[in-house]
PDB file of C-alpha atoms in Angstrom:
ATOM      1  CA  SER A   1       1.053 -27.479  18.029  1.00 65.00           C
ATOM      2  CA  PRO A   2       1.726 -29.072  14.792  1.00 72.00           C
ATOM      3  CA  SER A   3      -2.862 -28.384  14.393  1.00 77.00           C
ATOM      4  CA  ALA A   4      -2.095 -24.367  14.845  1.00 75.00           C
ATOM      5  CA  LEU A   5       0.466 -24.458  12.686  1.00 70.00           C
ATOM      6  CA  LEU A   6      -1.816 -25.538   9.937  1.00 75.00           C
ATOM      7  CA  GLY A   7      -4.691 -22.833  10.626  1.00 79.00           C
ATOM      8  CA  TRP A   8      -2.589 -20.645  11.359  1.00 74.00           C
ATOM      9  CA  GLY A   9      -0.514 -21.758   7.536  1.00 73.00           C
ATOM     10  CA  ALA A  10      -4.808 -21.823   5.681  1.00 78.00           C
ATOM     11  CA  ILE A  11      -5.721 -18.404   6.876  1.00 80.00           C
ATOM     12  CA  LEU A  12      -2.195 -17.254   5.852  1.00 75.00           C
ATOM     13  CA  CYS A  13      -2.895 -19.057   2.309  1.00 74.00           C
ATOM     14  CA  LEU A  14      -6.208 -17.670   1.399  1.00 80.00           C
ATOM     15  CA  ILE A  15      -5.422 -14.082   2.690  1.00 78.00           C
ATOM     16  CA  LEU A  16      -2.230 -14.634  -0.300  1.00 75.00           C
ATOM     17  CA  PHE A  17      -4.516 -15.958  -3.145  1.00 75.00           C
ATOM     18  CA  ALA A  18      -6.953 -13.377  -1.489  1.00 80.00           C
ATOM     19  CA  VAL A  19      -4.791 -10.694  -2.043  1.00 77.00           C
ATOM     20  CA  ALA A  20      -3.838 -12.296  -5.465  1.00 74.00           C
ATOM     21  CA  ALA A  21      -7.030 -12.795  -6.399  1.00 77.00           C
ATOM     22  CA  THR A  22      -7.563  -8.153  -6.444  1.00 78.00           C
ATOM     23  CA  GLN A  23      -5.538  -7.706  -9.074  1.00 73.00           C
ATOM     24  CA  SER A  24      -4.315  -5.446  -6.973  1.00 77.00           C
ATOM     25  CA  ARG A  25      -0.305  -5.075  -7.073  1.00 75.00           C
ATOM     26  CA  GLY A  26      -0.600  -2.416  -4.210  1.00 78.00           C
ATOM     27  CA  GLY A  27      -1.815  -3.883  -2.063  1.00 80.00           C
ATOM     28  CA  MET A  28       0.789  -6.949  -3.458  1.00 78.00           C
ATOM     29  CA  LEU A  29       3.208  -5.140  -2.366  1.00 81.00           C
ATOM     30  CA  ALA A  30       1.544  -4.339   1.345  1.00 84.00           C
ATOM     31  CA  LEU A  31       1.171  -8.005   1.857  1.00 81.00           C
ATOM     32  CA  LEU A  32       4.800  -8.423   0.957  1.00 81.00           C
ATOM     33  CA  ILE A  33       6.641  -5.358   3.901  1.00 85.00           C
ATOM     34  CA  GLY A  34       4.028  -7.377   5.762  1.00 84.00           C
ATOM     35  CA  CYS A  35       5.263  -9.773   5.577  1.00 79.00           C
ATOM     36  CA  GLY A  36       9.215  -8.886   5.516  1.00 82.00           C
ATOM     37  CA  VAL A  37       8.094  -7.291   9.331  1.00 83.00           C
ATOM     38  CA  VAL A  38       6.017  -9.862  11.168  1.00 80.00           C
ATOM     39  CA  ALA A  39       8.841 -12.564  10.222  1.00 79.00           C
ATOM     40  CA  PHE A  40      11.045 -10.898  12.480  1.00 79.00           C
ATOM     41  CA  SER A  41       8.938 -12.372  15.754  1.00 76.00           C
ATOM     42  CA  LEU A  42       8.054 -15.470  13.618  1.00 74.00           C
ATOM     43  CA  SER A  43       9.793 -18.831  15.110  1.00 74.00           C
ATOM     44  CA  ARG A  44      11.451 -21.618  12.186  1.00 79.00           C
ATOM     45  CA  ALA A  45       8.538 -23.550  11.527  1.00 74.00           C
ATOM     46  CA  GLN A  46       5.821 -20.855  11.635  1.00 73.00           C
ATOM     47  CA  LEU A  47       8.876 -19.395   8.564  1.00 77.00           C
ATOM     48  CA  GLY A  48       9.014 -22.913   7.429  1.00 80.00           C
ATOM     49  CA  LEU A  49       5.371 -22.764   6.744  1.00 74.00           C
ATOM     50  CA  THR A  50       4.813 -19.043   5.330  1.00 73.00           C
ATOM     51  CA  ALA A  51       7.407 -20.249   2.520  1.00 78.00           C
ATOM     52  CA  LEU A  52       5.204 -23.381   1.977  1.00 78.00           C
ATOM     53  CA  ILE A  53       1.986 -21.941   1.975  1.00 75.00           C
ATOM     54  CA  ALA A  54       3.504 -18.751  -0.349  1.00 74.00           C
ATOM     55  CA  VAL A  55       4.976 -21.457  -2.549  1.00 78.00           C
ATOM     56  CA  THR A  56       1.432 -22.996  -2.840  1.00 75.00           C
ATOM     57  CA  ALA A  57      -0.848 -20.586  -2.677  1.00 70.00           C
ATOM     58  CA  ALA A  58       1.452 -19.011  -5.985  1.00 71.00           C
ATOM     59  CA  ALA A  59       0.891 -21.922  -7.811  1.00 75.00           C
ATOM     60  CA  LEU A  60      -3.207 -21.852  -7.092  1.00 70.00           C
ATOM     61  CA  ALA A  61      -3.208 -18.498  -8.574  1.00 66.00           C
ATOM     62  CA  ALA A  62      -1.817 -19.503 -11.751  1.00 69.00           C
ATOM     63  CA  LEU A  63      -3.589 -22.173 -11.796  1.00 72.00           C
ATOM     64  CA  ALA A  64      -6.947 -20.324 -11.471  1.00 67.00           C
ATOM     65  CA  PHE A  65      -5.791 -16.765 -12.952  1.00 65.00           C
ATOM     66  CA  GLY A  66      -5.812 -15.729 -16.602  1.00 62.00           C
ATOM     67  CA  PRO A  67      -3.244 -14.475 -18.370  1.00 62.00           C
ATOM     68  CA  ASP A  68      -4.802 -10.591 -18.396  1.00 61.00           C
ATOM     69  CA  GLN A  69      -4.722 -10.988 -14.843  1.00 57.00           C
ATOM     70  CA  LEU A  70      -1.831 -12.977 -13.739  1.00 58.00           C
ATOM     71  CA  GLU A  71      -0.566 -10.440 -17.209  1.00 61.00           C
ATOM     72  CA  ARG A  72      -1.858  -7.125 -14.404  1.00 57.00           C
ATOM     73  CA  LEU A  73       0.342  -8.034 -12.043  1.00 56.00           C
ATOM     74  CA  ARG A  74       3.439  -8.221 -13.840  1.00 58.00           C
ATOM     75  CA  GLY A  75       3.345  -5.019 -14.897  1.00 53.00           C
ATOM     76  CA  VAL A  76       5.398  -3.470 -11.549  1.00 48.00           C
ATOM     77  CA  THR A  77       7.733  -5.313 -12.708  1.00 49.00           C
ATOM     78  CA  ASP A  78       7.255  -4.790 -16.462  1.00 48.00           C
ATOM     79  CA  LEU A  79       7.775  -1.218 -15.748  1.00 44.00           C
ATOM     80  CA  ALA A  80      10.291  -1.297 -13.570  1.00 42.00           C
ATOM     81  CA  THR A  81      12.360  -2.835 -16.967  1.00 46.00           C
ATOM     82  CA  GLU A  82      10.864  -1.181 -19.920  1.00 45.00           C
ATOM     83  CA  GLY A  83      10.743   1.965 -18.258  1.00 46.00           C
ATOM     84  CA  GLY A  84       8.332   3.687 -21.198  1.00 47.00           C
ATOM     85  CA  ALA A  85       5.920   0.619 -21.676  1.00 48.00           C
ATOM     86  CA  VAL A  86       3.179   1.211 -18.982  1.00 54.00           C
ATOM     87  CA  ASP A  87      -0.664  -0.431 -19.328  1.00 61.00           C
ATOM     88  CA  LEU A  88      -3.774   1.948 -18.802  1.00 66.00           C
ATOM     89  CA  SER A  89      -3.890   2.206 -15.293  1.00 70.00           C
ATOM     90  CA  THR A  90      -0.409   2.540 -14.872  1.00 75.00           C
ATOM     91  CA  GLU A  91      -0.656   5.695 -17.179  1.00 77.00           C
ATOM     92  CA  GLY A  92      -3.506   6.734 -14.802  1.00 79.00           C
ATOM     93  CA  ARG A  93      -2.048   6.655 -11.922  1.00 83.00           C
ATOM     94  CA  LEU A  94       0.559   8.790 -12.988  1.00 85.00           C
ATOM     95  CA  ALA A  95      -1.111  11.353 -13.665  1.00 86.00           C
ATOM     96  CA  SER A  96      -3.048  11.284 -10.835  1.00 89.00           C
ATOM     97  CA  TRP A  97       0.453  11.654  -9.363  1.00 91.00           C
ATOM     98  CA  ARG A  98       1.581  14.692 -11.581  1.00 91.00           C
ATOM     99  CA  VAL A  99      -1.785  16.767 -10.781  1.00 91.00           C
ATOM    100  CA  ALA A 100      -1.124  15.556  -6.816  1.00 93.00           C
ATOM    101  CA  TRP A 101       2.583  17.087  -7.765  1.00 94.00           C
ATOM    102  CA  GLU A 102       1.374  20.328  -9.441  1.00 95.00           C
ATOM    103  CA  LEU A 103      -1.535  21.472  -7.047  1.00 95.00           C
ATOM    104  CA  PHE A 104       1.101  21.029  -4.035  1.00 96.00           C
ATOM    105  CA  ARG A 105       3.010  23.163  -5.680  1.00 95.00           C
ATOM    106  CA  GLU A 106       0.390  25.753  -6.364  1.00 95.00           C
ATOM    107  CA  ASN A 107      -0.201  25.393  -2.812  1.00 95.00           C
ATOM    108  CA  PRO A 108       2.000  24.297  -0.477  1.00 96.00           C
ATOM    109  CA  VAL A 109       1.630  25.391   2.711  1.00 96.00           C
ATOM    110  CA  PHE A 110      -2.809  24.798   2.840  1.00 95.00           C
ATOM    111  CA  GLY A 111      -2.757  22.525  -0.361  1.00 95.00           C
ATOM    112  CA  VAL A 112      -6.387  22.973  -2.393  1.00 95.00           C
ATOM    113  CA  GLY A 113      -8.926  22.426   0.977  1.00 94.00           C
ATOM    114  CA  PRO A 114     -10.242  18.125   2.319  1.00 92.00           C
ATOM    115  CA  GLY A 115     -11.775  16.654  -0.871  1.00 89.00           C
ATOM    116  CA  ASN A 116     -11.261  19.122  -3.580  1.00 92.00           C
ATOM    117  CA  PHE A 117      -8.543  16.767  -5.913  1.00 92.00           C
ATOM    118  CA  ASN A 118     -11.112  15.042  -7.821  1.00 88.00           C
ATOM    119  CA  ALA A 119     -12.398  18.649  -8.674  1.00 87.00           C
ATOM    120  CA  TYR A 120      -8.744  20.149  -9.751  1.00 90.00           C
ATOM    121  CA  TYR A 121      -7.884  17.475 -11.555  1.00 88.00           C
ATOM    122  CA  GLN A 122      -9.797  17.863 -15.002  1.00 85.00           C
ATOM    123  CA  ASP A 123      -8.464  21.450 -15.510  1.00 85.00           C
ATOM    124  CA  TYR A 124      -4.360  19.946 -14.719  1.00 86.00           C
ATOM    125  CA  ALA A 125      -4.891  16.700 -16.186  1.00 84.00           C
ATOM    126  CA  LEU A 126      -5.480  18.438 -19.796  1.00 82.00           C
ATOM    127  CA  GLU A 127      -3.387  21.510 -19.400  1.00 85.00           C
ATOM    128  CA  LEU A 128      -0.494  18.760 -18.686  1.00 83.00           C
ATOM    129  CA  GLY A 129      -1.544  16.868 -21.390  1.00 82.00           C
ATOM    130  CA  LEU A 130      -2.179  13.824 -19.543  1.00 78.00           C
ATOM    131  CA  ILE A 131      -4.989  10.716 -19.843  1.00 65.00           C
ATOM    132  CA  PHE A 132      -7.819  12.126 -19.626  1.00 61.00           C
ATOM    133  CA  ARG A 133     -11.219   9.661 -17.971  1.00 59.00           C
ATOM    134  CA  GLY A 134     -13.972  12.774 -18.449  1.00 58.00           C
ATOM    135  CA  GLU A 135     -15.059  12.399 -14.546  1.00 63.00           C
ATOM    136  CA  GLY A 136     -12.813  13.504 -11.422  1.00 64.00           C
ATOM    137  CA  ARG A 137     -11.015  11.806 -10.453  1.00 76.00           C
ATOM    138  CA  SER A 138      -8.810  10.486  -7.463  1.00 84.00           C
ATOM    139  CA  ALA A 139      -5.044  11.098  -6.491  1.00 88.00           C
ATOM    140  CA  HIS A 140      -4.367   6.960  -6.109  1.00 88.00           C
ATOM    141  CA  SER A 141      -1.596   8.146  -2.999  1.00 93.00           C
ATOM    142  CA  LEU A 142      -2.443   8.682   0.597  1.00 95.00           C
ATOM    143  CA  TYR A 143       0.571  11.032   1.119  1.00 96.00           C
ATOM    144  CA  LEU A 144      -0.069  13.472  -1.783  1.00 95.00           C
ATOM    145  CA  GLU A 145      -3.482  13.261  -2.142  1.00 96.00           C
ATOM    146  CA  ILE A 146      -3.210  15.073   1.492  1.00 96.00           C
ATOM    147  CA  LEU A 147       0.258  16.989   0.628  1.00 95.00           C
ATOM    148  CA  ALA A 148      -2.045  18.427  -2.898  1.00 96.00           C
ATOM    149  CA  GLU A 149      -5.905  18.874  -0.707  1.00 96.00           C
ATOM    150  CA  SER A 150      -4.125  20.071   2.720  1.00 96.00           C
ATOM    151  CA  GLY A 151      -0.012  20.355   1.584  1.00 96.00           C
ATOM    152  CA  ILE A 152       3.279  20.812   4.414  1.00 96.00           C
ATOM    153  CA  LEU A 153       0.814  21.370   7.172  1.00 96.00           C
ATOM    154  CA  GLY A 154      -1.444  18.400   6.620  1.00 96.00           C
ATOM    155  CA  LEU A 155       1.040  15.661   5.541  1.00 96.00           C
ATOM    156  CA  SER A 156       3.010  17.435   9.366  1.00 97.00           C
ATOM    157  CA  TYR A 157       0.626  16.322  11.574  1.00 97.00           C
ATOM    158  CA  PHE A 158      -0.517  13.169   9.226  1.00 97.00           C
ATOM    159  CA  GLY A 159       2.570  11.915   9.969  1.00 96.00           C
ATOM    160  CA  LEU A 160       3.261  13.624  13.895  1.00 97.00           C
ATOM    161  CA  MET A 161      -0.101  10.751  13.430  1.00 96.00           C
ATOM    162  CA  VAL A 162       1.940   7.520  12.050  1.00 96.00           C
ATOM    163  CA  GLY A 163       4.587   8.709  14.097  1.00 96.00           C
ATOM    164  CA  VAL A 164       3.016   8.545  17.611  1.00 97.00           C
ATOM    165  CA  GLY A 165       0.863   5.059  16.292  1.00 95.00           C
ATOM    166  CA  VAL A 166       4.664   3.163  15.847  1.00 94.00           C
ATOM    167  CA  LEU A 167       6.744   4.326  19.114  1.00 96.00           C
ATOM    168  CA  SER A 168       3.251   3.074  21.151  1.00 96.00           C
ATOM    169  CA  VAL A 169       3.732  -0.325  18.883  1.00 95.00           C
ATOM    170  CA  ALA A 170       7.777  -1.172  19.114  1.00 94.00           C
ATOM    171  CA  ALA A 171       7.082   0.194  23.269  1.00 97.00           C
ATOM    172  CA  ALA A 172       4.311  -1.780  23.690  1.00 96.00           C
ATOM    173  CA  LYS A 173       5.639  -5.299  22.368  1.00 93.00           C
ATOM    174  CA  ARG A 174       9.439  -4.422  23.983  1.00 94.00           C
ATOM    175  CA  ALA A 175       7.085  -4.023  27.085  1.00 97.00           C
ATOM    176  CA  ALA A 176       5.621  -7.257  26.611  1.00 96.00           C
ATOM    177  CA  ARG A 177       8.914  -8.419  26.056  1.00 93.00           C
ATOM    178  CA  ARG A 178       9.864  -7.688  29.570  1.00 95.00           C
ATOM    179  CA  ALA A 179       7.273  -8.928  31.305  1.00 96.00           C
ATOM    180  CA  GLY A 180       8.635 -12.329  29.705  1.00 94.00           C
ATOM    181  CA  ASP A 181       4.084 -12.574  27.919  1.00 94.00           C
ATOM    182  CA  ALA A 182       5.445 -13.316  24.273  1.00 88.00           C
ATOM    183  CA  ARG A 183       2.531 -14.165  23.115  1.00 87.00           C
ATOM    184  CA  ARG A 184       0.969 -11.269  23.192  1.00 93.00           C
ATOM    185  CA  ALA A 185       4.405  -9.382  21.802  1.00 91.00           C
ATOM    186  CA  ARG A 186       4.030 -11.428  19.006  1.00 87.00           C
ATOM    187  CA  HIS A 187       0.248  -9.742  18.904  1.00 90.00           C
ATOM    188  CA  TYR A 188       2.113  -6.679  18.863  1.00 93.00           C
ATOM    189  CA  ALA A 189       3.775  -6.613  16.404  1.00 90.00           C
ATOM    190  CA  ALA A 190       2.261  -7.975  13.958  1.00 89.00           C
ATOM    191  CA  PHE A 191      -0.413  -4.170  14.450  1.00 92.00           C
ATOM    192  CA  GLY A 192       3.332  -2.980  13.540  1.00 92.00           C
ATOM    193  CA  ALA A 193       4.097  -4.904   9.909  1.00 90.00           C
ATOM    194  CA  GLY A 194      -0.421  -4.973   9.699  1.00 90.00           C
ATOM    195  CA  MET A 195       1.147  -0.763  10.234  1.00 93.00           C
ATOM    196  CA  ALA A 196       4.106  -1.319   8.092  1.00 91.00           C
ATOM    197  CA  ALA A 197       1.466  -3.239   4.856  1.00 89.00           C
ATOM    198  CA  TYR A 198      -1.198  -0.239   5.041  1.00 91.00           C
ATOM    199  CA  LEU A 199       1.232   2.566   5.383  1.00 93.00           C
ATOM    200  CA  ALA A 200       3.091   1.392   1.810  1.00 89.00           C
ATOM    201  CA  ALA A 201      -0.297   0.514   0.421  1.00 88.00           C
ATOM    202  CA  MET A 202      -0.694   4.070   0.798  1.00 92.00           C
ATOM    203  CA  VAL A 203       1.544   5.098  -1.626  1.00 89.00           C
ATOM    204  CA  PHE A 204      -0.324   3.605  -4.006  1.00 85.00           C
ATOM    205  CA  LEU A 205      -3.987   4.499  -2.422  1.00 85.00           C
ATOM    206  CA  HIS A 206      -6.215   7.228  -1.554  1.00 79.00           C
TER     207      HIS A 206
END
């Protein structure tokens, strides 16, 4: 119904604006991937409204945010186009990833133990000539964190859990469609979109 579409659109606008307000580039990427996955289950009316709301939210963000905030959100495209021009946040994240990879290379099977990345970071960062924070630093990538702390075994176990989850959501969606329950199928599609968004965000978050 029109009222349901408007309510859904208002909620989506709030979500888009809230994620942009966090200035989290990983969060923005996750939101885009989640919306892309769920788009396959939307009607034409919902797709059109989604596009309209996205443009509205972007316009509101442009009006509400200052130059520094907008520049931070543009950091990902700047990194891709300029190569070496990175901000302090990006430099720190790349340093964490380098340390995580080195820890994994030296301890490939079992890792250095859960929760131990922070304890190792400073020594490795200094040894590799990376950015110095004066304190322990997290891996800023769930997958690299698992590799560094739990090795191949840990990442394999995590992948097994994720795989079971993905297959379960897909099977539930197919079952709902076979039963003719379109509403429930869309709910399962939303669960799948949330899972895809989470897994995408975890490339940049620990």
